[in-house]
């Protein structure tokens, strides 16, 4: 649970950092809107984790790592180095959740989750 709470704090910090970067370059991003958490069953949680965590967080880690290495601007580079490290941890957390949750599901639910992960 501590890793999940840390990830939430990281994402809030990422929103502040990227908003500041956008403003630095003359853009005004839309405010971040979140929905209240709802209770979900294990399959719903595993499905969301597969797409948002395993795929998108892992891709975000790879992308931020590349962008940090390629950035010509020192401020952008520094921001992306931190975000890349955070996103890497988030991807690792998602894969750990998948390893715990998915074996607890029936075969058909595991198939739906694998298909959603592939599609994402």
mmCIF file of C-alpha atoms in Angstrom, residues 11-12 25 27 30-32 73 85 97 111:
data_model
loop_
_atom_site.group_PDB
_atom_site.id
_atom_site.type_symbol
_atom_site.label_atom_id
_atom_site.label_comp_id
_atom_site.label_asym_id
_atom_site.label_seq_id
_atom_site.Cartn_x
_atom_site.Cartn_y
_atom_site.Cartn_z
ATOM 1 C CA UNK A 11 1.778 11.590 -10.216
ATOM 2 C CA UNK A 12 0.606 14.766 -8.493
ATOM 3 C CA UNK A 25 7.295 27.490 -23.006
ATOM 4 C CA UNK A 27 1.388 26.998 -23.008
ATOM 5 C CA UNK A 30 -5.936 22.306 -18.918
ATOM 6 C CA UNK A 31 -6.392 21.588 -15.222
ATOM 7 C CA UNK A 32 -5.960 17.980 -14.144
ATOM 8 C CA UNK A 73 17.242 22.026 -22.259
ATOM 9 C CA UNK A 85 12.770 7.106 -12.294
ATOM 10 C CA UNK A 97 0.295 -6.256 -8.751
ATOM 11 C CA UNK A 111 -7.534 -14.211 -21.036
#
